[in-house]
Amino acid sequence: MAGQNNESLSRQRLLRFLIYGRDDGRYFVNKRRVNVVRDFSQHSRIIDRMISERKGMEVIGLIKEVSMLGQAPKQGPLLYALAVCARCNDESTKKAALRCLTDICRTPTHLFQFIKFTSIQREGSKGWGRAQRKAVSEWYNQAAFQNNPKKLLRLGTKYKKRHGYTHRDLIRLAHVKPKTNHIKFVIQYIVKGMCSSADSDDSDGMIKDAEQFINGVEQAKECKGNDIDDLISLIRRYNLTREHIPTNLLNNKNVWRALMYEMPMHALIRNLGRISKHALLRPDSPEEQHILDNLLDDVKLRCAKIHPLTILTAWNTYKLGGSIRNASPMEWEVNQRVADTLETAFYKSFSSCVATDKRILLAIDGSEEMMKPVVDLQQVSARSAAVAVALLMSKVERRREFVLVSDSVSPVDVLPTDNLETASFKFSTSECACLSDEASNPMDWAMTHSKQYDAIVFFTSCATNINLNEAITQYRSRLGLPSTRLVVVAMTSNNNPITDPNDLHMLNVVGFDTNAMKVITEFIRI
């Protein structure tokens, strides 16, 4: 039994690192790390321990599982863990890690970051080693590129350099040998520059098509201020993205007009302010209609997995007509139809969220501190973001309850038919005062009323005077629920730990954004 418990603890600690980037049960939404590798190294010692216990294959399996299921909000911890395994002394673990490189590194950015991590792991040794060279060579020769060389070209020209490496660096260091004429043509372009399809076997016409794309990319590079019409033609013909456009031409409104029609949903929503800044969303214009059609398209919202909090942030930012988040503030004229449609899209996007099917209590801090903005959600107050989560849960989860925590605890009846305004009104302190209980925290309230929950989520500001560790321990003991999970979200940011880092059923989220919501959901679901 003890051996099984230790095995479970090792797995849980590894999961913590893979998903949060730490093994102490704390997730920082936007921590400015001075040394990412040092932090990862400090919190990933469980990997070395498991490999030394001959559990390397279990580590690889968990890395692949978390990656393929999309449980981690950021790829960094996964790639670091994979790099540790790829450079370890256990031969079977090393080979297994490199065999799944293509599955884990789905973009060039991932591949570059993995190589960066392996370079740190191999300090003191020379070269990559045959196995790593083969794995990187296989990445460039994967079937998806053999059947569509333009896909590799598009990735190679969009993500030219990341983490100190270029595609040319990797191709040379890995001694990549192309397996098909299609790959050979692309590799020649990446390494040597312009090349001709005349010397290639192109019976299916794919190489010719790839050559035309290359010509389009190269012509776009050379465009000047008086070549805007030519550049727009190239954008439309070859579906070029902003990464292909000379930086000095990205301030041109007609360039943005051409780019916006090819933008994926996330980019389109993220750039609404910039598009409006260029006065492209005039009432009844084709551009306005394009935005409205996309925001109201249920299928596109669902396929792009647009989270409601993403749209809430965009909605709050856009309707203010300006942004101060970046070094260069922007202002724009608000198109009211677009602003109203963002609100509609906010509710439509709920359909893309998947229920955990757990019994959940969501508690919201009723203090004035919650009126401050969330550090990582532009123009959204902590209270509004927390209420939005409550509204989301009311529509997605079957078994959920809500309380407001101020001097006492008050139940709040949020219904699936509510909207953000009515839900916010229900959480107002004055409305809940008449329903208040004498309990001082969510766990006391749940114990008093014998409420059984699989998870208790407490949205607070930057700190709390409540002894949550003691409260959840008493709750678990009193109701016989040893595995009830506690999530404490410090929404206005605070580096002080609130939960017990040794309790695997506790999670402390510092800051808040859509990634944090994903972390919370997966923590409850697991």
Short mmCIF file of C-alpha atoms in Angstrom, two decimals:
data_model
loop_
_atom_site.label_atom_id
_atom_site.label_comp_id
_atom_site.label_asym_id
_atom_site.label_seq_id
_atom_site.Cartn_x
_atom_site.Cartn_y
_atom_site.Cartn_z
CA MET A 1 0.00 0.00 0.00
CA ALA A 2 2.84 2.42 0.87
CA GLY A 3 4.49 1.69 -2.47
CA GLN A 4 1.25 2.45 -4.31
CA ASN A 5 0.87 5.73 -2.38
CA ASN A 6 4.43 6.79 -3.21
CA GLU A 7 3.85 5.96 -6.86
CA SER A 8 0.67 8.05 -6.89
CA LEU A 9 2.48 10.95 -5.17
CA SER A 10 5.26 10.86 -7.77
CA ARG A 11 2.73 10.92 -10.59
CA GLN A 12 0.83 13.83 -9.03
CA ARG A 13 4.01 15.87 -8.50
CA LEU A 14 5.07 15.23 -12.08
CA LEU A 15 1.61 16.30 -13.29
CA ARG A 16 1.93 19.48 -11.25
CA PHE A 17 5.17 20.37 -12.99
CA LEU A 18 3.95 19.47 -16.49
CA ILE A 19 0.80 21.59 -16.15
CA TYR A 20 1.83 24.44 -13.81
CA GLY A 21 5.61 24.56 -14.37
CA ARG A 22 6.05 24.05 -10.60
CA ASP A 23 5.65 21.12 -8.20
CA ASP A 24 4.46 23.13 -5.19
CA GLY A 25 0.81 23.56 -6.20
CA ARG A 26 1.14 27.20 -7.25
CA TYR A 27 0.38 28.47 -10.73
CA PHE A 28 1.59 31.94 -11.72
CA VAL A 29 -0.37 33.38 -14.61
CA ASN A 30 2.29 35.79 -15.78
CA LYS A 31 5.35 35.56 -13.57
CA ARG A 32 8.36 37.43 -14.91
CA ARG A 33 11.02 34.75 -14.58
CA VAL A 34 14.61 35.97 -14.51
CA ASN A 35 15.84 32.45 -15.17
CA VAL A 36 13.23 30.04 -16.56
CA VAL A 37 15.64 27.11 -16.70
CA ARG A 38 16.66 27.55 -13.05
CA ASP A 39 13.00 27.59 -11.98
CA PHE A 40 12.18 24.54 -14.09
CA SER A 41 15.23 22.71 -12.77
CA GLN A 42 14.23 23.43 -9.18
CA HIS A 43 10.69 22.14 -9.63
CA SER A 44 11.34 19.14 -11.93
CA ARG A 45 13.56 16.99 -9.71
CA ILE A 46 10.82 14.39 -9.61
CA ILE A 47 11.69 13.56 -13.24
CA ASP A 48 15.27 12.55 -12.39
CA ARG A 49 14.00 10.61 -9.39
CA MET A 50 11.46 8.65 -11.43
CA ILE A 51 14.03 7.88 -14.15
CA SER A 52 16.46 6.61 -11.50
CA GLU A 53 13.63 4.36 -10.22
CA ARG A 54 13.27 2.91 -13.75
CA LYS A 55 10.01 4.78 -14.35
CA GLY A 56 11.26 6.76 -17.34
CA MET A 57 8.65 5.28 -19.67
CA GLU A 58 5.92 6.38 -17.27
CA VAL A 59 7.34 9.92 -17.39
CA ILE A 60 7.31 9.89 -21.20
CA GLY A 61 3.78 8.53 -21.26
CA LEU A 62 2.54 11.29 -18.96
CA ILE A 63 4.32 14.01 -20.98
CA LYS A 64 2.67 12.74 -24.15
CA GLU A 65 -0.74 12.37 -22.49
CA VAL A 66 -0.76 15.92 -21.09
CA SER A 67 0.41 17.31 -24.44
CA MET A 68 -2.05 15.41 -26.62
CA LEU A 69 -5.01 16.17 -24.33
CA GLY A 70 -4.06 19.86 -24.23
CA GLN A 71 -4.07 19.96 -20.42
CA ALA A 72 -1.08 22.32 -20.09
CA PRO A 73 -1.71 26.02 -20.80
CA LYS A 74 1.94 26.53 -21.78
CA GLN A 75 4.34 24.18 -23.56
CA GLY A 76 7.51 25.21 -21.72
CA PRO A 77 7.33 22.69 -18.84
CA LEU A 78 6.44 19.84 -21.20
CA LEU A 79 9.35 20.64 -23.51
CA TYR A 80 11.75 20.97 -20.59
CA ALA A 81 10.64 17.60 -19.21
CA LEU A 82 11.06 16.03 -22.64
CA ALA A 83 14.55 17.55 -22.91
CA VAL A 84 15.53 16.11 -19.50
CA CYS A 85 14.42 12.67 -20.67
CA ALA A 86 16.16 13.06 -24.05
CA ARG A 87 19.49 13.83 -22.36
CA CYS A 88 19.30 11.34 -19.48
CA ASN A 89 21.56 8.31 -19.05
CA ASP A 90 18.76 5.76 -19.34
CA GLU A 91 18.90 4.62 -22.96
CA SER A 92 15.29 3.39 -23.24
CA THR A 93 13.93 6.65 -21.77
CA LYS A 94 16.12 8.72 -24.08
CA LYS A 95 14.98 6.85 -27.20
CA ALA A 96 11.31 7.02 -26.17
CA ALA A 97 11.59 10.79 -25.59
CA LEU A 98 13.08 11.43 -29.01
CA ARG A 99 10.59 9.12 -30.75
CA CYS A 100 7.70 11.34 -29.64
CA LEU A 101 9.41 14.62 -30.60
CA THR A 102 7.12 15.16 -33.59
CA ASP A 103 4.01 14.56 -31.45
CA ILE A 104 5.04 17.03 -28.74
CA CYS A 105 6.73 19.73 -30.87
CA ARG A 106 3.84 20.62 -33.14
CA THR A 107 5.23 24.00 -34.24
CA PRO A 108 8.74 25.27 -35.02
CA THR A 109 8.59 27.40 -31.86
CA HIS A 110 8.18 24.23 -29.79
CA LEU A 111 11.05 22.56 -31.62
CA PHE A 112 13.38 25.54 -31.12
CA GLN A 113 12.56 25.69 -27.40
CA PHE A 114 13.16 21.95 -27.01
CA ILE A 115 16.58 22.29 -28.66
CA LYS A 116 17.36 25.21 -26.35
CA PHE A 117 16.54 23.08 -23.31
CA THR A 118 18.58 20.11 -24.57
CA SER A 119 21.57 22.39 -25.16
CA ILE A 120 21.45 23.36 -21.48
CA GLN A 121 21.05 19.74 -20.38
CA ARG A 122 24.14 18.63 -22.31
CA GLU A 123 26.55 21.20 -20.83
CA GLY A 124 30.03 19.65 -20.83
CA SER A 125 29.32 17.23 -23.69
CA LYS A 126 29.98 17.72 -27.39
CA GLY A 127 27.47 17.57 -30.20
CA TRP A 128 23.89 16.41 -30.32
CA GLY A 129 24.34 12.68 -30.54
CA ARG A 130 23.02 10.42 -33.28
CA ALA A 131 19.59 9.86 -31.70
CA GLN A 132 18.81 13.57 -31.41
CA ARG A 133 20.03 14.29 -34.95
CA LYS A 134 17.75 11.52 -36.24
CA ALA A 135 14.75 12.84 -34.27
CA VAL A 136 15.15 16.39 -35.60
CA SER A 137 15.65 15.04 -39.12
CA GLU A 138 12.39 13.09 -38.74
CA TRP A 139 10.62 16.29 -37.67
CA TYR A 140 11.48 17.93 -40.99
CA ASN A 141 10.61 14.74 -42.89
CA GLN A 142 7.26 14.04 -41.24
CA ALA A 143 4.45 12.79 -43.49
CA ALA A 144 2.41 15.98 -43.13
CA PHE A 145 5.22 17.88 -44.90
CA GLN A 146 5.98 15.18 -47.47
CA ASN A 147 2.40 15.38 -48.68
CA ASN A 148 2.25 19.17 -48.46
CA PRO A 149 5.65 20.89 -48.86
CA LYS A 150 3.98 24.31 -48.78
CA LYS A 151 2.92 23.62 -45.18
CA LEU A 152 6.58 23.28 -44.16
CA LEU A 153 7.42 26.39 -46.17
CA ARG A 154 4.68 28.38 -44.49
CA LEU A 155 5.91 27.35 -41.04
CA GLY A 156 9.53 27.97 -42.02
CA THR A 157 8.85 31.49 -43.27
CA LYS A 158 6.45 32.42 -40.46
CA TYR A 159 8.58 31.14 -37.56
CA LYS A 160 12.07 31.94 -38.81
CA LYS A 161 13.90 32.25 -35.50
CA ARG A 162 13.01 31.48 -31.90
CA HIS A 163 15.04 30.87 -28.73
CA GLY A 164 18.31 31.67 -30.48
CA TYR A 165 17.91 29.11 -33.28
CA THR A 166 16.90 29.25 -36.94
CA HIS A 167 15.71 26.46 -39.22
CA ARG A 168 19.04 26.67 -41.02
CA ASP A 169 20.84 26.04 -37.71
CA LEU A 170 18.77 22.96 -36.93
CA ILE A 171 19.00 21.50 -40.44
CA ARG A 172 22.78 21.79 -40.40
CA LEU A 173 23.26 20.56 -36.83
CA ALA A 174 20.97 17.56 -37.43
CA HIS A 175 22.47 16.79 -40.88
CA VAL A 176 18.90 16.53 -42.19
CA LYS A 177 18.65 14.25 -45.22
CA PRO A 178 15.42 14.86 -47.18
CA LYS A 179 13.41 11.70 -47.84
CA THR A 180 11.44 13.08 -50.80
CA ASN A 181 11.92 15.60 -53.57
CA HIS A 182 9.28 17.77 -51.90
CA ILE A 183 11.24 18.02 -48.66
CA LYS A 184 14.53 18.41 -50.54
CA PHE A 185 13.17 21.45 -52.37
CA VAL A 186 12.05 23.13 -49.14
CA ILE A 187 15.32 22.34 -47.33
CA GLN A 188 17.34 23.84 -50.19
CA TYR A 189 15.35 27.05 -49.95
CA ILE A 190 15.71 27.28 -46.15
CA VAL A 191 19.46 26.63 -46.24
CA LYS A 192 20.53 28.27 -49.49
CA GLY A 193 17.80 30.76 -50.32
CA MET A 194 16.00 30.93 -53.69
CA CYS A 195 15.94 27.71 -55.69
CA SER A 196 14.34 26.49 -58.90
CA SER A 197 11.88 23.66 -59.41
CA ALA A 198 13.38 22.92 -62.85
CA ASP A 199 15.76 20.29 -61.44
CA SER A 200 13.14 18.53 -59.30
CA ASP A 201 10.80 15.67 -60.08
CA ASP A 202 7.44 17.40 -59.82
CA SER A 203 4.93 14.97 -61.29
CA ASP A 204 2.20 16.08 -58.85
CA GLY A 205 2.82 19.83 -59.28
CA MET A 206 3.38 20.40 -55.55
CA ILE A 207 6.93 21.67 -55.96
CA LYS A 208 5.83 24.20 -58.56
CA ASP A 209 3.12 25.37 -56.20
CA ALA A 210 5.69 25.66 -53.40
CA GLU A 211 8.02 27.62 -55.67
CA GLN A 212 5.26 30.12 -56.43
CA PHE A 213 4.66 30.57 -52.68
CA ILE A 214 8.40 31.22 -52.19
CA ASN A 215 8.32 33.82 -54.96
CA GLY A 216 5.38 35.50 -53.23
CA VAL A 217 7.17 35.60 -49.87
CA GLU A 218 10.36 36.98 -51.41
CA GLN A 219 8.47 39.64 -53.38
CA ALA A 220 6.64 40.70 -50.21
CA LYS A 221 9.99 41.18 -48.45
CA GLU A 222 11.09 43.64 -51.11
CA CYS A 223 7.93 45.78 -51.11
CA LYS A 224 8.32 49.47 -50.28
CA GLY A 225 5.86 52.19 -49.36
CA ASN A 226 4.85 52.75 -52.98
CA ASP A 227 4.24 49.01 -53.60
CA ILE A 228 1.17 48.67 -51.38
CA ASP A 229 -1.11 47.49 -54.20
CA ASP A 230 1.39 44.80 -55.16
CA LEU A 231 1.75 43.73 -51.52
CA ILE A 232 -2.02 43.46 -51.08
CA SER A 233 -2.20 41.30 -54.20
CA LEU A 234 0.51 39.01 -52.78
CA ILE A 235 -1.28 38.74 -49.41
CA ARG A 236 -4.50 37.67 -51.08
CA ARG A 237 -2.91 35.36 -53.61
CA TYR A 238 -0.62 33.48 -51.23
CA ASN A 239 -2.51 33.93 -47.94
CA LEU A 240 0.43 35.69 -46.35
CA THR A 241 0.35 36.55 -42.64
CA ARG A 242 1.66 39.61 -40.81
CA GLU A 243 4.99 37.81 -40.17
CA HIS A 244 5.61 37.91 -43.94
CA ILE A 245 5.06 41.67 -44.16
CA PRO A 246 7.87 44.27 -43.83
CA THR A 247 7.47 45.90 -40.41
CA ASN A 248 7.36 49.45 -41.80
CA LEU A 249 4.28 48.57 -43.91
CA LEU A 250 2.20 47.20 -41.04
CA ASN A 251 0.88 50.69 -40.31
CA ASN A 252 -0.91 50.84 -43.65
CA LYS A 253 -4.70 50.46 -43.38
CA ASN A 254 -5.03 48.71 -46.73
CA VAL A 255 -2.48 46.11 -45.68
CA TRP A 256 -4.55 45.44 -42.56
CA ARG A 257 -7.70 45.26 -44.68
CA ALA A 258 -6.10 42.47 -46.71
CA LEU A 259 -4.70 40.66 -43.65
CA MET A 260 -7.93 40.67 -41.63
CA TYR A 261 -9.80 38.53 -44.16
CA GLU A 262 -7.31 35.68 -43.67
CA MET A 263 -6.85 35.93 -39.89
CA PRO A 264 -7.82 32.98 -37.70
CA MET A 265 -10.43 33.69 -35.03
CA HIS A 266 -8.05 34.25 -32.12
CA ALA A 267 -5.97 36.77 -34.08
CA LEU A 268 -9.08 38.52 -35.42
CA ILE A 269 -10.52 39.02 -31.92
CA ARG A 270 -7.14 40.08 -30.54
CA ASN A 271 -6.68 42.72 -33.27
CA LEU A 272 -10.15 44.31 -33.26
CA GLY A 273 -8.80 47.50 -31.71
CA ARG A 274 -6.01 47.79 -34.24
CA ILE A 275 -8.40 47.15 -37.12
CA SER A 276 -10.70 49.89 -35.79
CA LYS A 277 -7.73 52.20 -35.31
CA HIS A 278 -7.22 52.07 -39.07
CA ALA A 279 -10.89 53.07 -39.55
CA LEU A 280 -11.73 49.81 -41.31
CA LEU A 281 -14.96 49.08 -39.42
CA ARG A 282 -17.19 51.77 -40.87
CA PRO A 283 -20.93 51.09 -40.47
CA ASP A 284 -22.32 48.85 -43.23
CA SER A 285 -18.86 48.26 -44.69
CA PRO A 286 -17.77 44.79 -45.96
CA GLU A 287 -15.13 44.74 -43.21
CA GLU A 288 -17.73 45.32 -40.51
CA GLN A 289 -19.88 42.52 -41.93
CA HIS A 290 -16.88 40.18 -42.02
CA ILE A 291 -16.25 40.75 -38.30
CA LEU A 292 -19.92 40.33 -37.39
CA ASP A 293 -20.26 37.12 -39.42
CA ASN A 294 -17.22 35.59 -37.73
CA LEU A 295 -18.23 36.56 -34.20
CA LEU A 296 -21.72 35.13 -34.69
CA ASP A 297 -20.54 31.88 -36.28
CA ASP A 298 -21.12 29.13 -33.69
CA VAL A 299 -19.04 26.61 -35.63
CA LYS A 300 -16.02 28.89 -35.96
CA LEU A 301 -16.15 29.85 -32.27
CA ARG A 302 -16.36 26.20 -31.27
CA CYS A 303 -13.68 24.95 -33.68
CA ALA A 304 -11.28 27.72 -32.62
CA LYS A 305 -12.00 26.85 -28.94
CA ILE A 306 -12.51 30.51 -28.07
CA HIS A 307 -12.93 30.71 -24.30
CA PRO A 308 -15.62 33.07 -22.97
CA LEU A 309 -13.01 34.95 -20.91
CA THR A 310 -11.08 35.71 -24.11
CA ILE A 311 -14.15 37.39 -25.56
CA LEU A 312 -15.01 39.09 -22.25
CA THR A 313 -11.56 40.69 -22.25
CA ALA A 314 -11.89 41.75 -25.89
CA TRP A 315 -15.39 43.10 -25.26
CA ASN A 316 -14.36 45.18 -22.22
CA THR A 317 -11.28 46.51 -24.00
CA TYR A 318 -12.95 47.27 -27.32
CA LYS A 319 -15.92 49.22 -25.94
CA LEU A 320 -13.55 51.57 -24.06
CA GLY A 321 -12.04 52.74 -27.35
CA GLY A 322 -8.45 52.46 -26.22
CA SER A 323 -5.74 50.28 -24.77
CA ILE A 324 -2.87 51.16 -22.45
CA ARG A 325 -1.49 47.66 -22.04
CA ASN A 326 1.36 48.00 -24.52
CA ALA A 327 4.21 50.49 -24.49
CA SER A 328 2.44 52.38 -27.30
CA PRO A 329 -1.16 53.15 -26.26
CA MET A 330 -3.83 52.86 -28.97
CA GLU A 331 -7.11 54.64 -29.44
CA TRP A 332 -9.93 53.84 -31.86
CA GLU A 333 -13.48 54.77 -32.71
CA VAL A 334 -15.85 52.17 -31.27
CA ASN A 335 -18.21 50.47 -33.70
CA GLN A 336 -21.27 49.84 -31.53
CA ARG A 337 -22.50 46.92 -33.63
CA VAL A 338 -19.16 45.19 -33.16
CA ALA A 339 -19.24 45.90 -29.40
CA ASP A 340 -22.78 44.50 -29.11
CA THR A 341 -21.84 41.47 -31.18
CA LEU A 342 -18.89 40.76 -28.88
CA GLU A 343 -21.40 40.51 -26.03
CA THR A 344 -23.46 38.04 -28.07
CA ALA A 345 -20.31 36.06 -28.93
CA PHE A 346 -19.44 35.93 -25.23
CA TYR A 347 -22.59 33.91 -24.51
CA LYS A 348 -22.27 31.84 -27.69
CA SER A 349 -18.75 30.75 -26.73
CA PHE A 350 -20.04 28.94 -23.63
CA SER A 351 -20.92 26.01 -25.88
CA SER A 352 -17.22 25.25 -26.43
CA CYS A 353 -16.63 24.60 -22.71
CA VAL A 354 -16.75 21.01 -21.44
CA ALA A 355 -18.24 20.14 -18.06
CA THR A 356 -16.13 18.46 -15.36
CA ASP A 357 -19.22 16.64 -14.00
CA LYS A 358 -17.99 17.29 -10.44
CA ARG A 359 -19.76 18.75 -7.41
CA ILE A 360 -18.40 22.29 -7.20
CA LEU A 361 -18.78 25.19 -4.76
CA LEU A 362 -17.66 28.52 -6.21
CA ALA A 363 -17.08 31.27 -3.66
CA ILE A 364 -16.41 34.92 -4.48
CA ASP A 365 -14.76 37.41 -2.12
CA GLY A 366 -17.17 40.31 -1.53
CA SER A 367 -14.52 42.85 -0.44
CA GLU A 368 -13.86 46.15 -2.18
CA GLU A 369 -10.45 44.83 -3.23
CA MET A 370 -12.24 42.71 -5.82
CA MET A 371 -13.20 45.86 -7.72
CA LYS A 372 -9.55 46.30 -8.72
CA PRO A 373 -8.57 45.13 -12.22
CA VAL A 374 -7.23 41.63 -12.74
CA VAL A 375 -3.51 41.92 -13.45
CA ASP A 376 -3.63 39.71 -16.55
CA LEU A 377 -7.11 40.47 -17.90
CA GLN A 378 -7.04 43.88 -19.51
CA GLN A 379 -9.85 46.22 -18.42
CA VAL A 380 -11.69 43.54 -16.39
CA SER A 381 -12.23 43.83 -12.63
CA ALA A 382 -11.60 40.84 -10.37
CA ARG A 383 -15.29 40.81 -9.41
CA SER A 384 -16.46 40.81 -13.06
CA ALA A 385 -14.09 38.00 -14.01
CA ALA A 386 -15.18 35.87 -11.04
CA VAL A 387 -18.87 36.47 -11.79
CA ALA A 388 -18.22 35.52 -15.43
CA VAL A 389 -16.79 32.19 -14.23
CA ALA A 390 -19.85 31.68 -12.02
CA LEU A 391 -22.12 32.39 -14.99
CA LEU A 392 -20.10 29.96 -17.12
CA MET A 393 -20.40 27.22 -14.49
CA SER A 394 -24.13 27.82 -14.15
CA LYS A 395 -24.54 27.06 -17.86
CA VAL A 396 -22.01 24.22 -18.19
CA GLU A 397 -21.93 22.33 -14.87
CA ARG A 398 -24.91 20.35 -13.56
CA ARG A 399 -23.88 20.20 -9.89
CA ARG A 400 -22.67 23.60 -8.73
CA GLU A 401 -23.48 26.14 -6.04
CA PHE A 402 -22.34 29.71 -5.44
CA VAL A 403 -21.70 31.85 -2.36
CA LEU A 404 -20.51 35.38 -1.65
CA VAL A 405 -17.94 35.70 1.14
CA SER A 406 -17.81 38.99 3.06
CA ASP A 407 -18.21 39.27 6.85
CA SER A 408 -20.31 36.15 6.48
CA VAL A 409 -21.22 33.67 3.74
CA SER A 410 -24.33 34.15 1.58
CA PRO A 411 -25.68 31.70 -1.03
CA VAL A 412 -26.24 33.13 -4.51
CA ASP A 413 -28.69 31.59 -6.96
CA VAL A 414 -27.08 32.03 -10.39
CA LEU A 415 -29.27 30.52 -13.12
CA PRO A 416 -28.40 29.35 -16.65
CA THR A 417 -30.85 31.96 -17.93
CA ASP A 418 -28.92 34.83 -16.28
CA ASN A 419 -26.66 37.17 -18.21
CA LEU A 420 -23.56 38.94 -16.91
CA GLU A 421 -25.54 41.94 -15.66
CA THR A 422 -28.13 39.96 -13.70
CA ALA A 423 -25.48 37.61 -12.28
CA SER A 424 -23.38 40.59 -11.14
CA PHE A 425 -26.43 42.10 -9.45
CA LYS A 426 -27.06 38.85 -7.56
CA PHE A 427 -23.50 38.93 -6.23
CA SER A 428 -23.82 42.48 -4.91
CA THR A 429 -23.26 42.57 -1.15
CA SER A 430 -26.49 44.46 -0.47
CA GLU A 431 -28.58 41.83 -2.25
CA CYS A 432 -26.94 38.97 -0.35
CA ALA A 433 -26.97 40.59 3.10
CA CYS A 434 -30.42 39.27 3.99
CA LEU A 435 -29.33 35.71 3.15
CA SER A 436 -26.04 35.77 5.06
CA ASP A 437 -24.87 32.93 7.28
CA GLU A 438 -22.65 33.16 10.36
CA ALA A 439 -19.95 31.06 8.72
CA SER A 440 -16.73 32.99 8.04
CA ASN A 441 -15.49 30.99 5.05
CA PRO A 442 -16.84 28.66 2.33
CA MET A 443 -15.70 25.48 4.11
CA ASP A 444 -17.41 26.44 7.39
CA TRP A 445 -20.58 27.20 5.47
CA ALA A 446 -20.39 23.86 3.66
CA MET A 447 -19.82 21.99 6.96
CA THR A 448 -22.69 23.79 8.68
CA HIS A 449 -25.07 22.77 5.91
CA SER A 450 -23.49 19.30 5.33
CA LYS A 451 -22.75 20.18 1.70
CA GLN A 452 -20.62 17.59 -0.09
CA TYR A 453 -18.31 18.90 -2.81
CA ASP A 454 -15.56 17.44 -4.98
CA ALA A 455 -14.00 20.91 -5.32
CA ILE A 456 -14.24 24.31 -3.65
CA VAL A 457 -13.01 27.27 -5.71
CA PHE A 458 -12.46 30.57 -3.90
CA PHE A 459 -11.92 33.73 -5.95
CA THR A 460 -10.32 36.36 -3.72
CA SER A 461 -8.18 39.47 -4.20
CA CYS A 462 -4.48 39.31 -3.35
CA ALA A 463 -4.67 37.79 0.12
CA THR A 464 -7.08 36.52 2.74
CA ASN A 465 -7.12 36.46 6.52
CA ILE A 466 -8.99 33.16 6.54
CA ASN A 467 -6.96 30.07 7.51
CA LEU A 468 -8.00 28.10 4.45
CA ASN A 469 -5.64 25.18 5.07
CA GLU A 470 -7.15 24.47 8.46
CA ALA A 471 -10.67 25.03 7.17
CA ILE A 472 -10.38 22.56 4.26
CA THR A 473 -8.73 19.96 6.55
CA GLN A 474 -11.65 20.19 8.96
CA TYR A 475 -14.16 20.03 6.09
CA ARG A 476 -12.59 16.88 4.64
CA SER A 477 -12.47 15.19 8.04
CA ARG A 478 -15.98 16.20 9.13
CA LEU A 479 -17.69 15.09 5.90
CA GLY A 480 -15.45 12.12 5.14
CA LEU A 481 -14.23 13.58 1.83
CA PRO A 482 -10.40 13.28 1.94
CA SER A 483 -9.97 14.13 -1.73
CA THR A 484 -12.01 17.35 -1.92
CA ARG A 485 -9.93 19.86 -3.83
CA LEU A 486 -9.41 23.48 -2.85
CA VAL A 487 -8.51 26.14 -5.42
CA VAL A 488 -7.67 29.64 -4.20
CA VAL A 489 -7.38 32.27 -6.93
CA ALA A 490 -5.53 35.44 -5.86
CA MET A 491 -6.85 37.55 -8.72
CA THR A 492 -5.03 40.83 -8.14
CA SER A 493 -1.73 38.98 -7.74
CA ASN A 494 0.28 38.17 -4.66
CA ASN A 495 3.43 36.11 -4.34
CA ASN A 496 2.66 34.94 -0.80
CA PRO A 497 1.57 31.28 -0.66
CA ILE A 498 -2.00 30.77 0.53
CA THR A 499 -2.40 26.99 0.28
CA ASP A 500 -0.27 24.14 1.63
CA PRO A 501 2.32 23.22 -1.05
CA ASN A 502 2.48 19.64 0.27
CA ASP A 503 -1.23 19.04 -0.15
CA LEU A 504 -1.72 17.56 -3.62
CA HIS A 505 -5.41 18.44 -3.51
CA MET A 506 -4.75 22.19 -3.18
CA LEU A 507 -4.01 24.69 -5.92
CA ASN A 508 -3.03 28.36 -5.50
CA VAL A 509 -3.49 30.42 -8.68
CA VAL A 510 -1.73 33.79 -8.69
CA GLY A 511 -3.34 36.20 -11.18
CA PHE A 512 -6.07 35.18 -13.59
CA ASP A 513 -6.66 34.75 -17.33
CA THR A 514 -8.07 32.14 -19.73
CA ASN A 515 -5.05 29.88 -19.16
CA ALA A 516 -5.68 29.98 -15.42
CA MET A 517 -9.27 28.92 -16.01
CA LYS A 518 -7.99 25.97 -18.04
CA VAL A 519 -5.62 25.02 -15.20
CA ILE A 520 -8.45 25.19 -12.65
CA THR A 521 -10.78 23.09 -14.80
CA GLU A 522 -8.17 20.38 -15.38
CA PHE A 523 -7.24 20.36 -11.68
CA ILE A 524 -10.89 19.73 -10.76
CA ARG A 525 -11.36 17.18 -13.52
CA ILE A 526 -8.28 15.00 -12.79
#
